């Protein structure tokens, strides 16, 4: 293969990747604007890629949806990271993780909603949501390790599950969207509950 | 109008109502069996009503879905009722409401899942889910009134929201389906958390 031919193949691949990205970005933008079931025409128009090309870059609509929501889950993974995990007094740790989750929710809610809508019929999405819940639980166990160390393993395990559930995007979605609470109220509900629940050492004595 | 004619009109209306019921039952049965997006042909076959008749009984598929899920929410409302609400010692009240919610979940989960999938694009469904959450909160406030009376209104309000959220179908769905916990484990997680959270009087002193 001549060098020219290699460049041309690489160039074509790069353009293809770039156009796939643009289509995915366009779909995520439409979701974020509240259009949960955009037409292919709308995605094509927003991305500047022709309707026909959308189907050259993606085998079918399901592939496009999957790639978009997987990209979203990567973003969630990154935004979930806590600095100084497990460090500092309990109240401060509670405040930081509640703040982290509300910020995460604001960043991803509309797309997460689409993910949850489609999860029951798309096993790969349900798998992502499960992975995220496992990561959430591990993070809780690390962040509140001193508290869990003070009580029997079974109790610690059950309370860790509950704390992870209270801090899940599903819970924030429930409080914000179903209960209609604002960001501050939601922070108060979750923070007050964790503050009532987590001083486990006191209760163990 | 002759008596005969009256009987005939009533008879036709009765048959129509009966067939509508059969179509709705068929759809709910298919949901319960895990078929979350049944075809009209599948619904028609299950109900014994012809494909064409489905659209004589329902303006469009959205009307059918709506009627089916509204029927489901009525069932949820009934199953949510607690006998001896607010009576007895705290531990007993916790056990009874946790048991109520897990039984409710077992009865309605697959159809509730369809309802949640469609809620973001069907305002009437989102309204039902919100109504249910308001009823859940009112029930919690009554069932745990002695505990909430022991703390300042703001704290009581925040903890009531959290308790209602912990006892919501959304939470049970998170623990059972996303976290993969069994019924007993789920009861332990919710029960242990409520037992750690609700002895508010002790904390207020």
mmCIF file of C-alpha atoms in Angstrom:
data_model
loop_
_atom_site.group_PDB
_atom_site.id
_atom_site.type_symbol
_atom_site.label_atom_id
_atom_site.label_comp_id
_atom_site.label_asym_id
_atom_site.label_seq_id
_atom_site.Cartn_x
_atom_site.Cartn_y
_atom_site.Cartn_z
ATOM 1 C CA UNK A 1 0.000 0.000 0.000
ATOM 2 C CA UNK A 2 1.423 3.408 -0.958
ATOM 3 C CA UNK A 3 1.773 6.114 1.711
ATOM 4 C CA UNK A 4 -0.881 8.172 -0.141
ATOM 5 C CA UNK A 5 -3.355 5.329 0.039
ATOM 6 C CA UNK A 6 -2.711 4.932 3.810
ATOM 7 C CA UNK A 7 -3.363 8.642 4.379
ATOM 8 C CA UNK A 8 -6.528 8.436 2.358
ATOM 9 C CA UNK A 9 -7.840 5.439 4.346
ATOM 10 C CA UNK A 10 -6.900 7.125 7.608
ATOM 11 C CA UNK A 11 -8.528 10.348 6.443
ATOM 12 C CA UNK A 12 -11.716 8.590 5.527
ATOM 13 C CA UNK A 13 -11.792 6.784 8.862
ATOM 14 C CA UNK A 14 -11.196 10.063 10.727
ATOM 15 C CA UNK A 15 -14.018 11.781 8.812
ATOM 16 C CA UNK A 16 -16.297 8.827 9.492
ATOM 17 C CA UNK A 17 -15.509 8.925 13.234
ATOM 18 C CA UNK A 18 -16.020 12.682 13.279
ATOM 19 C CA UNK A 19 -19.402 12.399 11.593
ATOM 20 C CA UNK A 20 -20.491 9.615 13.950
ATOM 21 C CA UNK A 21 -19.580 11.918 16.850
ATOM 22 C CA UNK A 22 -21.580 14.765 15.330
ATOM 23 C CA UNK A 23 -24.661 12.573 14.960
ATOM 24 C CA UNK A 24 -24.330 11.362 18.557
ATOM 25 C CA UNK A 25 -23.828 14.944 19.819
ATOM 26 C CA UNK A 26 -26.902 16.088 17.907
ATOM 27 C CA UNK A 27 -29.044 13.341 19.433
ATOM 28 C CA UNK A 28 -27.812 14.110 22.968
ATOM 29 C CA UNK A 29 -28.458 17.844 22.425
ATOM 30 C CA UNK A 30 -32.033 17.125 21.347
ATOM 31 C CA UNK A 31 -32.554 14.918 24.424
ATOM 32 C CA UNK A 32 -31.158 17.692 26.641
ATOM 33 C CA UNK A 33 -33.636 20.131 25.124
ATOM 34 C CA UNK A 34 -36.441 17.783 26.183
ATOM 35 C CA UNK A 35 -37.111 16.155 22.804
ATOM 36 C CA UNK A 36 -37.061 12.528 24.038
ATOM 37 C CA UNK A 37 -38.074 10.961 20.728
ATOM 38 C CA UNK A 38 -36.448 13.049 18.000
ATOM 39 C CA UNK A 39 -36.972 11.957 14.392
ATOM 40 C CA UNK A 40 -34.024 10.895 12.261
ATOM 41 C CA UNK A 41 -34.698 14.014 10.161
ATOM 42 C CA UNK A 42 -34.274 16.204 13.256
ATOM 43 C CA UNK A 43 -31.034 14.439 14.226
ATOM 44 C CA UNK A 44 -29.717 14.742 10.651
ATOM 45 C CA UNK A 45 -30.603 18.426 10.449
ATOM 46 C CA UNK A 46 -28.996 19.235 13.807
ATOM 47 C CA UNK A 47 -25.797 17.300 13.000
ATOM 48 C CA UNK A 48 -25.379 18.659 9.474
ATOM 49 C CA UNK A 49 -25.072 15.057 8.248
ATOM 50 C CA UNK A 50 -27.574 13.911 5.616
ATOM 51 C CA UNK A 51 -30.481 11.642 6.573
ATOM 52 C CA UNK A 52 -29.056 8.847 4.427
ATOM 53 C CA UNK A 53 -25.593 9.201 5.981
ATOM 54 C CA UNK A 54 -26.981 8.672 9.477
ATOM 55 C CA UNK A 55 -27.685 5.110 8.371
ATOM 56 C CA UNK A 56 -24.252 4.779 6.775
ATOM 57 C CA UNK A 57 -22.641 5.622 10.106
ATOM 58 C CA UNK A 58 -24.969 3.531 12.271
ATOM 59 C CA UNK A 59 -26.348 0.107 11.453
ATOM 60 C CA UNK A 60 -29.767 1.087 12.766
ATOM 61 C CA UNK A 61 -31.407 3.527 15.164
ATOM 62 C CA UNK A 62 -30.831 1.179 18.096
ATOM 63 C CA UNK A 63 -27.070 1.348 17.529
ATOM 64 C CA UNK A 64 -27.215 5.145 17.501
ATOM 65 C CA UNK A 65 -29.252 5.237 20.727
ATOM 66 C CA UNK A 66 -26.912 2.772 22.380
ATOM 67 C CA UNK A 67 -23.737 4.665 21.454
ATOM 68 C CA UNK A 68 -25.277 7.942 22.639
ATOM 69 C CA UNK A 69 -26.383 6.588 25.979
ATOM 70 C CA UNK A 70 -23.083 4.765 26.523
ATOM 71 C CA UNK A 71 -21.295 8.072 25.955
ATOM 72 C CA UNK A 72 -23.597 9.557 28.568
ATOM 73 C CA UNK A 73 -22.777 6.823 31.083
ATOM 74 C CA UNK A 74 -19.068 7.516 30.659
ATOM 75 C CA UNK A 75 -19.790 11.147 31.504
ATOM 76 C CA UNK A 76 -21.772 10.051 34.579
ATOM 77 C CA UNK A 77 -18.864 7.854 35.682
ATOM 78 C CA UNK A 78 -16.486 10.791 35.537
ATOM 79 C CA UNK A 79 -18.832 13.226 37.282
ATOM 80 C CA UNK A 80 -19.418 10.701 40.091
ATOM 81 C CA UNK A 81 -15.792 10.902 41.240
ATOM 82 C CA UNK A 82 -15.358 12.393 44.715
ATOM 83 C CA UNK A 83 -12.250 14.264 45.711
ATOM 84 C CA UNK A 84 -11.015 13.536 49.249
ATOM 85 C CA UNK A 85 -13.233 10.459 49.398
ATOM 86 C CA UNK A 86 -13.691 9.261 52.995
ATOM 87 C CA UNK A 87 -11.793 12.235 54.433
ATOM 88 C CA UNK A 88 -13.079 14.808 56.919
ATOM 89 C CA UNK A 89 -15.891 14.925 59.451
ATOM 90 C CA UNK A 90 -19.204 13.140 58.734
ATOM 91 C CA UNK A 91 -21.268 16.278 58.113
ATOM 92 C CA UNK A 92 -18.748 17.526 55.570
ATOM 93 C CA UNK A 93 -18.644 14.164 53.815
ATOM 94 C CA UNK A 94 -22.455 14.101 53.655
ATOM 95 C CA UNK A 95 -22.591 17.650 52.221
ATOM 96 C CA UNK A 96 -19.974 16.861 49.575
ATOM 97 C CA UNK A 97 -21.573 13.675 48.306
ATOM 98 C CA UNK A 98 -25.078 15.216 48.236
ATOM 99 C CA UNK A 99 -23.695 18.188 46.277
ATOM 100 C CA UNK A 100 -21.897 15.790 43.922
ATOM 101 C CA UNK A 101 -25.106 13.891 43.168
ATOM 102 C CA UNK A 102 -27.240 16.986 42.611
ATOM 103 C CA UNK A 103 -24.635 18.417 40.225
ATOM 104 C CA UNK A 104 -24.456 15.083 38.432
ATOM 105 C CA UNK A 105 -28.247 15.018 38.155
ATOM 106 C CA UNK A 106 -28.381 18.527 36.687
ATOM 107 C CA UNK A 107 -25.788 17.513 34.102
ATOM 108 C CA UNK A 108 -27.349 14.263 32.960
ATOM 109 C CA UNK A 109 -31.038 14.111 33.929
ATOM 110 C CA UNK A 110 -32.716 14.389 30.509
ATOM 111 C CA UNK A 111 -30.462 11.812 28.895
ATOM 112 C CA UNK A 112 -30.598 9.541 31.962
ATOM 113 C CA UNK A 113 -34.385 9.706 31.629
ATOM 114 C CA UNK A 114 -34.181 8.411 28.060
ATOM 115 C CA UNK A 115 -31.810 5.688 29.258
ATOM 116 C CA UNK A 116 -34.244 4.576 31.926
ATOM 117 C CA UNK A 117 -37.179 4.674 29.497
ATOM 118 C CA UNK A 118 -35.333 2.377 27.122
ATOM 119 C CA UNK A 119 -33.575 0.151 29.689
ATOM 120 C CA UNK A 120 -36.426 -2.368 30.108
ATOM 121 C CA UNK A 121 -36.237 -3.132 26.386
ATOM 122 C CA UNK A 122 -32.440 -2.680 25.913
ATOM 123 C CA UNK A 123 -30.463 -5.082 28.116
ATOM 124 C CA UNK A 124 -27.192 -3.215 27.448
ATOM 125 C CA UNK A 125 -28.661 -0.085 29.055
ATOM 126 C CA UNK A 126 -29.957 -1.977 32.060
ATOM 127 C CA UNK A 127 -26.429 -3.377 32.423
ATOM 128 C CA UNK A 128 -24.986 0.164 32.470
ATOM 129 C CA UNK A 129 -27.485 1.276 35.095
ATOM 130 C CA UNK A 130 -26.572 -1.770 37.210
ATOM 131 C CA UNK A 131 -22.830 -1.070 36.834
ATOM 132 C CA UNK A 132 -23.422 2.485 37.968
ATOM 133 C CA UNK A 133 -25.326 1.273 41.030
ATOM 134 C CA UNK A 134 -22.435 -1.052 41.953
ATOM 135 C CA UNK A 135 -19.978 1.838 41.625
ATOM 136 C CA UNK A 136 -22.278 3.995 43.751
ATOM 137 C CA UNK A 137 -22.365 1.359 46.476
ATOM 138 C CA UNK A 138 -18.567 0.925 46.486
ATOM 139 C CA UNK A 139 -18.146 4.680 46.733
ATOM 140 C CA UNK A 140 -20.572 4.871 49.693
ATOM 141 C CA UNK A 141 -18.730 2.056 51.485
ATOM 142 C CA UNK A 142 -15.438 3.950 51.104
ATOM 143 C CA UNK A 143 -16.796 7.410 51.831
ATOM 144 C CA UNK A 144 -18.582 6.304 55.016
ATOM 145 C CA UNK A 145 -16.175 3.522 56.001
ATOM 146 C CA UNK A 146 -15.619 4.856 59.584
ATOM 147 C CA UNK A 147 -19.369 4.771 60.259
ATOM 148 C CA UNK A 148 -19.908 1.291 58.806
ATOM 149 C CA UNK A 149 -16.918 -0.062 60.785
ATOM 150 C CA UNK A 150 -18.830 0.700 64.003
ATOM 151 C CA UNK A 151 -21.733 -1.712 63.405
ATOM 152 C CA UNK A 152 -22.179 -5.443 62.591
ATOM 153 C CA UNK A 153 -21.544 -6.387 58.940
ATOM 154 C CA UNK A 154 -25.184 -7.232 58.174
ATOM 155 C CA UNK A 155 -26.470 -3.910 59.461
ATOM 156 C CA UNK A 156 -23.649 -2.047 57.708
ATOM 157 C CA UNK A 157 -24.485 -3.833 54.441
ATOM 158 C CA UNK A 158 -28.188 -2.997 54.615
ATOM 159 C CA UNK A 159 -27.546 0.627 55.535
ATOM 160 C CA UNK A 160 -24.932 1.006 52.784
ATOM 161 C CA UNK A 161 -27.504 -0.223 50.251
ATOM 162 C CA UNK A 162 -30.027 2.288 51.580
ATOM 163 C CA UNK A 163 -27.514 5.169 51.571
ATOM 164 C CA UNK A 164 -26.496 4.319 47.994
ATOM 165 C CA UNK A 165 -30.168 4.214 47.016
ATOM 166 C CA UNK A 166 -30.829 7.562 48.730
ATOM 167 C CA UNK A 167 -27.922 9.043 46.737
ATOM 168 C CA UNK A 168 -28.862 7.412 43.418
ATOM 169 C CA UNK A 169 -29.979 9.419 40.395
ATOM 170 C CA UNK A 170 -33.224 7.435 40.622
ATOM 171 C CA UNK A 171 -33.870 8.946 44.076
ATOM 172 C CA UNK A 172 -32.989 12.469 42.926
ATOM 173 C CA UNK A 173 -35.296 11.988 39.930
ATOM 174 C CA UNK A 174 -38.065 10.830 42.278
ATOM 175 C CA UNK A 175 -37.699 13.849 44.585
ATOM 176 C CA UNK A 176 -37.142 16.450 41.862
ATOM 177 C CA UNK A 177 -39.492 15.284 39.178
ATOM 178 C CA UNK A 178 -42.185 13.154 40.828
ATOM 179 C CA UNK A 179 -42.313 15.020 44.155
ATOM 180 C CA UNK A 180 -41.543 18.333 42.442
ATOM 181 C CA UNK A 181 -38.964 19.495 45.023
ATOM 182 C CA UNK A 182 -36.374 22.138 44.134
ATOM 183 C CA UNK A 183 -32.624 21.584 44.311
ATOM 184 C CA UNK A 184 -32.281 23.043 47.822
ATOM 185 C CA UNK A 185 -35.228 21.099 49.226
ATOM 186 C CA UNK A 186 -33.878 17.917 47.670
ATOM 187 C CA UNK A 187 -30.479 18.559 49.267
ATOM 188 C CA UNK A 188 -32.240 19.082 52.619
ATOM 189 C CA UNK A 189 -34.271 15.867 52.336
ATOM 190 C CA UNK A 190 -31.280 13.699 51.431
ATOM 191 C CA UNK A 191 -28.838 15.489 53.754
ATOM 192 C CA UNK A 192 -31.197 15.420 56.776
ATOM 193 C CA UNK A 193 -31.922 11.751 56.212
ATOM 194 C CA UNK A 194 -28.250 10.807 55.945
ATOM 195 C CA UNK A 195 -27.490 12.940 58.999
ATOM 196 C CA UNK A 196 -30.197 11.062 60.927
ATOM 197 C CA UNK A 197 -29.106 7.672 59.670
ATOM 198 C CA UNK A 198 -25.314 7.674 59.576
ATOM 199 C CA UNK A 199 -24.065 8.440 63.099
ATOM 200 C CA UNK A 200 -24.014 4.657 63.519
ATOM 201 C CA UNK A 201 -21.376 4.509 66.228
ATOM 202 C CA UNK A 202 -23.591 6.424 68.625
ATOM 203 C CA UNK A 203 -26.383 3.924 68.046
ATOM 204 C CA UNK A 204 -24.134 0.885 68.347
ATOM 205 C CA UNK A 205 -23.171 1.826 71.916
ATOM 206 C CA UNK B 1 -88.602 4.114 21.720
ATOM 207 C CA UNK B 2 -90.004 0.599 22.227
ATOM 208 C CA UNK B 3 -88.801 -1.503 25.192
ATOM 209 C CA UNK B 4 -87.124 -3.881 22.727
ATOM 210 C CA UNK B 5 -85.098 -1.090 21.200
ATOM 211 C CA UNK B 6 -83.929 0.066 24.668
ATOM 212 C CA UNK B 7 -82.756 -3.444 25.513
ATOM 213 C CA UNK B 8 -80.901 -3.668 22.228
ATOM 214 C CA UNK B 9 -79.036 -0.369 22.776
ATOM 215 C CA UNK B 10 -78.185 -1.346 26.347
ATOM 216 C CA UNK B 11 -77.094 -4.761 25.149
ATOM 217 C CA UNK B 12 -74.812 -3.261 22.532
ATOM 218 C CA UNK B 13 -73.295 -0.871 25.075
ATOM 219 C CA UNK B 14 -72.754 -3.730 27.531
ATOM 220 C CA UNK B 15 -71.039 -5.823 24.851
ATOM 221 C CA UNK B 16 -68.887 -2.885 23.839
ATOM 222 C CA UNK B 17 -67.834 -2.262 27.466
ATOM 223 C CA UNK B 18 -67.138 -5.952 27.934
ATOM 224 C CA UNK B 19 -64.961 -6.084 24.825
ATOM 225 C CA UNK B 20 -63.054 -2.973 25.856
ATOM 226 C CA UNK B 21 -62.388 -4.661 29.196
ATOM 227 C CA UNK B 22 -61.184 -7.803 27.446
ATOM 228 C CA UNK B 23 -58.749 -5.838 25.287
ATOM 229 C CA UNK B 24 -57.401 -3.983 28.335
ATOM 230 C CA UNK B 25 -57.090 -7.255 30.301
ATOM 231 C CA UNK B 26 -55.217 -8.836 27.396
ATOM 232 C CA UNK B 27 -52.754 -5.941 27.216
ATOM 233 C CA UNK B 28 -52.139 -6.026 30.991
ATOM 234 C CA UNK B 29 -51.644 -9.809 30.884
ATOM 235 C CA UNK B 30 -49.032 -9.443 28.140
ATOM 236 C CA UNK B 31 -47.241 -6.741 30.173
ATOM 237 C CA UNK B 32 -47.306 -9.030 33.231
ATOM 238 C CA UNK B 33 -45.704 -11.783 31.178
ATOM 239 C CA UNK B 34 -42.843 -9.408 30.352
ATOM 240 C CA UNK B 35 -43.921 -8.433 26.836
ATOM 241 C CA UNK B 36 -43.579 -4.652 27.297
ATOM 242 C CA UNK B 37 -44.301 -3.742 23.674
ATOM 243 C CA UNK B 38 -46.932 -6.213 22.451
ATOM 244 C CA UNK B 39 -48.207 -5.821 18.891
ATOM 245 C CA UNK B 40 -51.871 -5.039 18.241
ATOM 246 C CA UNK B 41 -52.099 -8.505 16.679
ATOM 247 C CA UNK B 42 -50.896 -10.082 19.939
ATOM 248 C CA UNK B 43 -53.397 -8.054 21.978
ATOM 249 C CA UNK B 44 -56.212 -8.936 19.573
ATOM 250 C CA UNK B 45 -55.360 -12.632 19.643
ATOM 251 C CA UNK B 46 -55.147 -12.744 23.443
ATOM 252 C CA UNK B 47 -58.432 -10.880 23.904
ATOM 253 C CA UNK B 48 -60.380 -12.836 21.286
ATOM 254 C CA UNK B 49 -61.425 -9.501 19.726
ATOM 255 C CA UNK B 50 -60.535 -8.945 16.068
ATOM 256 C CA UNK B 51 -57.639 -6.664 15.110
ATOM 257 C CA UNK B 52 -60.052 -4.247 13.445
ATOM 258 C CA UNK B 53 -62.350 -4.190 16.491
ATOM 259 C CA UNK B 54 -59.517 -3.085 18.755
ATOM 260 C CA UNK B 55 -59.583 0.176 16.848
ATOM 261 C CA UNK B 56 -63.381 0.343 17.031
ATOM 262 C CA UNK B 57 -63.183 0.190 20.822
ATOM 263 C CA UNK B 58 -60.215 2.541 21.196
ATOM 264 C CA UNK B 59 -59.576 5.710 19.260
ATOM 265 C CA UNK B 60 -55.883 4.827 18.936
ATOM 266 C CA UNK B 61 -53.186 2.815 20.681
ATOM 267 C CA UNK B 62 -52.423 5.686 23.055
ATOM 268 C CA UNK B 63 -55.996 5.560 24.363
ATOM 269 C CA UNK B 64 -55.688 1.822 24.965
ATOM 270 C CA UNK B 65 -52.364 2.241 26.810
ATOM 271 C CA UNK B 66 -53.792 5.051 28.891
ATOM 272 C CA UNK B 67 -56.930 3.148 29.913
ATOM 273 C CA UNK B 68 -54.847 0.084 30.799
ATOM 274 C CA UNK B 69 -52.367 1.976 32.934
ATOM 275 C CA UNK B 70 -55.125 4.006 34.615
ATOM 276 C CA UNK B 71 -56.796 0.745 35.564
ATOM 277 C CA UNK B 72 -53.475 -0.342 37.015
ATOM 278 C CA UNK B 73 -53.137 2.825 39.093
ATOM 279 C CA UNK B 74 -56.592 2.232 40.578
ATOM 280 C CA UNK B 75 -55.383 -1.213 41.630
ATOM 281 C CA UNK B 76 -52.236 0.341 43.162
ATOM 282 C CA UNK B 77 -54.375 2.831 45.092
ATOM 283 C CA UNK B 78 -56.419 0.007 46.600
ATOM 284 C CA UNK B 79 -53.411 -2.161 47.446
ATOM 285 C CA UNK B 80 -51.692 0.785 49.144
ATOM 286 C CA UNK B 81 -54.358 0.962 51.885
ATOM 287 C CA UNK B 82 -53.021 0.138 55.356
ATOM 288 C CA UNK B 83 -55.219 -1.367 58.016
ATOM 289 C CA UNK B 84 -54.681 0.025 61.541
ATOM 290 C CA UNK B 85 -52.776 2.983 60.064
ATOM 291 C CA UNK B 86 -50.743 4.780 62.739
ATOM 292 C CA UNK B 87 -51.598 2.195 65.419
ATOM 293 C CA UNK B 88 -49.190 0.050 67.429
ATOM 294 C CA UNK B 89 -45.504 0.255 68.323
ATOM 295 C CA UNK B 90 -43.018 1.753 65.826
ATOM 296 C CA UNK B 91 -41.337 -1.543 64.868
ATOM 297 C CA UNK B 92 -44.699 -3.110 64.091
ATOM 298 C CA UNK B 93 -45.769 -0.106 62.012
ATOM 299 C CA UNK B 94 -42.498 -0.256 60.061
ATOM 300 C CA UNK B 95 -42.888 -3.994 59.402
ATOM 301 C CA UNK B 96 -46.460 -3.592 58.203
ATOM 302 C CA UNK B 97 -45.795 -0.751 55.782
ATOM 303 C CA UNK B 98 -42.671 -2.449 54.342
ATOM 304 C CA UNK B 99 -44.675 -5.646 53.832
ATOM 305 C CA UNK B 100 -47.480 -3.624 52.210
ATOM 306 C CA UNK B 101 -45.088 -2.049 49.712
ATOM 307 C CA UNK B 102 -43.314 -5.283 48.786
ATOM 308 C CA UNK B 103 -46.673 -7.002 48.200
ATOM 309 C CA UNK B 104 -47.822 -4.037 46.135
ATOM 310 C CA UNK B 105 -44.615 -4.198 44.109
ATOM 311 C CA UNK B 106 -45.026 -7.916 43.402
ATOM 312 C CA UNK B 107 -48.574 -7.271 42.203
ATOM 313 C CA UNK B 108 -47.883 -4.345 39.895
ATOM 314 C CA UNK B 109 -44.187 -4.197 38.971
ATOM 315 C CA UNK B 110 -44.285 -5.132 35.273
ATOM 316 C CA UNK B 111 -47.147 -2.802 34.475
ATOM 317 C CA UNK B 112 -45.714 -0.023 36.664
ATOM 318 C CA UNK B 113 -42.513 -0.402 34.633
ATOM 319 C CA UNK B 114 -44.441 0.238 31.403
ATOM 320 C CA UNK B 115 -46.096 3.230 33.070
ATOM 321 C CA UNK B 116 -42.739 4.701 34.034
ATOM 322 C CA UNK B 117 -41.303 4.042 30.577
ATOM 323 C CA UNK B 118 -44.138 5.969 28.979
ATOM 324 C CA UNK B 119 -44.601 8.676 31.632
ATOM 325 C CA UNK B 120 -41.998 11.098 30.211
ATOM 326 C CA UNK B 121 -43.945 11.193 26.948
ATOM 327 C CA UNK B 122 -47.487 10.830 28.403
ATOM 328 C CA UNK B 123 -48.312 13.673 30.805
ATOM 329 C CA UNK B 124 -51.420 11.861 32.087
ATOM 330 C CA UNK B 125 -49.229 9.002 33.330
ATOM 331 C CA UNK B 126 -46.760 11.333 35.001
ATOM 332 C CA UNK B 127 -49.764 12.940 36.723
ATOM 333 C CA UNK B 128 -50.843 9.522 38.064
ATOM 334 C CA UNK B 129 -47.363 8.791 39.369
ATOM 335 C CA UNK B 130 -47.300 12.204 41.082
ATOM 336 C CA UNK B 131 -50.754 11.620 42.637
ATOM 337 C CA UNK B 132 -49.534 8.298 43.971
ATOM 338 C CA UNK B 133 -46.468 9.946 45.501
ATOM 339 C CA UNK B 134 -48.687 12.527 47.245
ATOM 340 C CA UNK B 135 -50.885 9.746 48.634
ATOM 341 C CA UNK B 136 -47.758 7.893 49.780
ATOM 342 C CA UNK B 137 -46.512 10.972 51.628
ATOM 343 C CA UNK B 138 -49.881 11.585 53.326
ATOM 344 C CA UNK B 139 -49.955 7.948 54.415
ATOM 345 C CA UNK B 140 -46.428 8.197 55.884
ATOM 346 C CA UNK B 141 -47.348 11.363 57.784
ATOM 347 C CA UNK B 142 -50.332 9.576 59.351
ATOM 348 C CA UNK B 143 -48.629 6.240 59.951
ATOM 349 C CA UNK B 144 -45.616 7.824 61.669
ATOM 350 C CA UNK B 145 -47.386 10.852 63.165
ATOM 351 C CA UNK B 146 -46.132 10.196 66.741
ATOM 352 C CA UNK B 147 -42.509 10.225 65.567
ATOM 353 C CA UNK B 148 -42.879 13.368 63.427
ATOM 354 C CA UNK B 149 -44.627 15.186 66.299
ATOM 355 C CA UNK B 150 -41.393 14.929 68.309
ATOM 356 C CA UNK B 151 -39.231 17.072 65.993
ATOM 357 C CA UNK B 152 -39.397 20.572 64.427
ATOM 358 C CA UNK B 153 -41.725 20.879 61.405
ATOM 359 C CA UNK B 154 -38.902 21.397 58.879
ATOM 360 C CA UNK B 155 -37.017 18.304 59.968
ATOM 361 C CA UNK B 156 -40.248 16.289 60.130
ATOM 362 C CA UNK B 157 -41.130 17.402 56.595
ATOM 363 C CA UNK B 158 -37.748 16.457 55.156
ATOM 364 C CA UNK B 159 -37.712 13.084 56.892
ATOM 365 C CA UNK B 160 -41.304 12.343 55.816
ATOM 366 C CA UNK B 161 -40.276 12.970 52.188
ATOM 367 C CA UNK B 162 -37.321 10.633 52.618
ATOM 368 C CA UNK B 163 -39.403 7.912 54.300
ATOM 369 C CA UNK B 164 -42.030 8.152 51.536
ATOM 370 C CA UNK B 165 -39.256 7.912 48.944
ATOM 371 C CA UNK B 166 -37.712 4.897 50.724
ATOM 372 C CA UNK B 167 -41.141 3.213 50.623
ATOM 373 C CA UNK B 168 -41.947 4.194 47.021
ATOM 374 C CA UNK B 169 -42.292 1.637 44.240
ATOM 375 C CA UNK B 170 -39.405 3.465 42.560
ATOM 376 C CA UNK B 171 -37.157 2.557 45.513
ATOM 377 C CA UNK B 172 -38.334 -1.060 45.566
ATOM 378 C CA UNK B 173 -37.718 -1.215 41.810
ATOM 379 C CA UNK B 174 -34.204 0.203 42.336
ATOM 380 C CA UNK B 175 -33.336 -2.331 45.043
ATOM 381 C CA UNK B 176 -34.984 -5.350 43.410
ATOM 382 C CA UNK B 177 -34.228 -4.766 39.769
ATOM 383 C CA UNK B 178 -31.173 -2.517 39.569
ATOM 384 C CA UNK B 179 -29.412 -3.769 42.714
ATOM 385 C CA UNK B 180 -30.741 -7.294 42.179
ATOM 386 C CA UNK B 181 -31.754 -7.852 45.826
ATOM 387 C CA UNK B 182 -34.335 -10.498 46.754
ATOM 388 C CA UNK B 183 -37.583 -9.749 48.567
ATOM 389 C CA UNK B 184 -36.184 -10.541 52.031
ATOM 390 C CA UNK B 185 -33.003 -8.515 51.504
ATOM 391 C CA UNK B 186 -35.062 -5.603 50.227
ATOM 392 C CA UNK B 187 -37.285 -5.792 53.320
ATOM 393 C CA UNK B 188 -34.135 -5.791 55.479
ATOM 394 C CA UNK B 189 -32.619 -2.774 53.719
ATOM 395 C CA UNK B 190 -35.777 -0.659 53.944
ATOM 396 C CA UNK B 191 -36.752 -1.903 57.427
ATOM 397 C CA UNK B 192 -33.261 -1.399 58.902
ATOM 398 C CA UNK B 193 -33.049 2.082 57.419
ATOM 399 C CA UNK B 194 -36.450 3.129 58.736
ATOM 400 C CA UNK B 195 -35.593 1.611 62.131
ATOM 401 C CA UNK B 196 -32.389 3.666 62.205
ATOM 402 C CA UNK B 197 -34.085 6.832 61.004
ATOM 403 C CA UNK B 198 -37.472 6.987 62.695
ATOM 404 C CA UNK B 199 -36.896 6.922 66.455
ATOM 405 C CA UNK B 200 -36.889 10.718 66.158
ATOM 406 C CA UNK B 201 -37.942 11.474 69.715
ATOM 407 C CA UNK B 202 -34.771 9.906 71.098
ATOM 408 C CA UNK B 203 -32.695 12.143 68.810
ATOM 409 C CA UNK B 204 -34.663 15.286 69.586
ATOM 410 C CA UNK B 205 -33.785 15.000 73.281
#
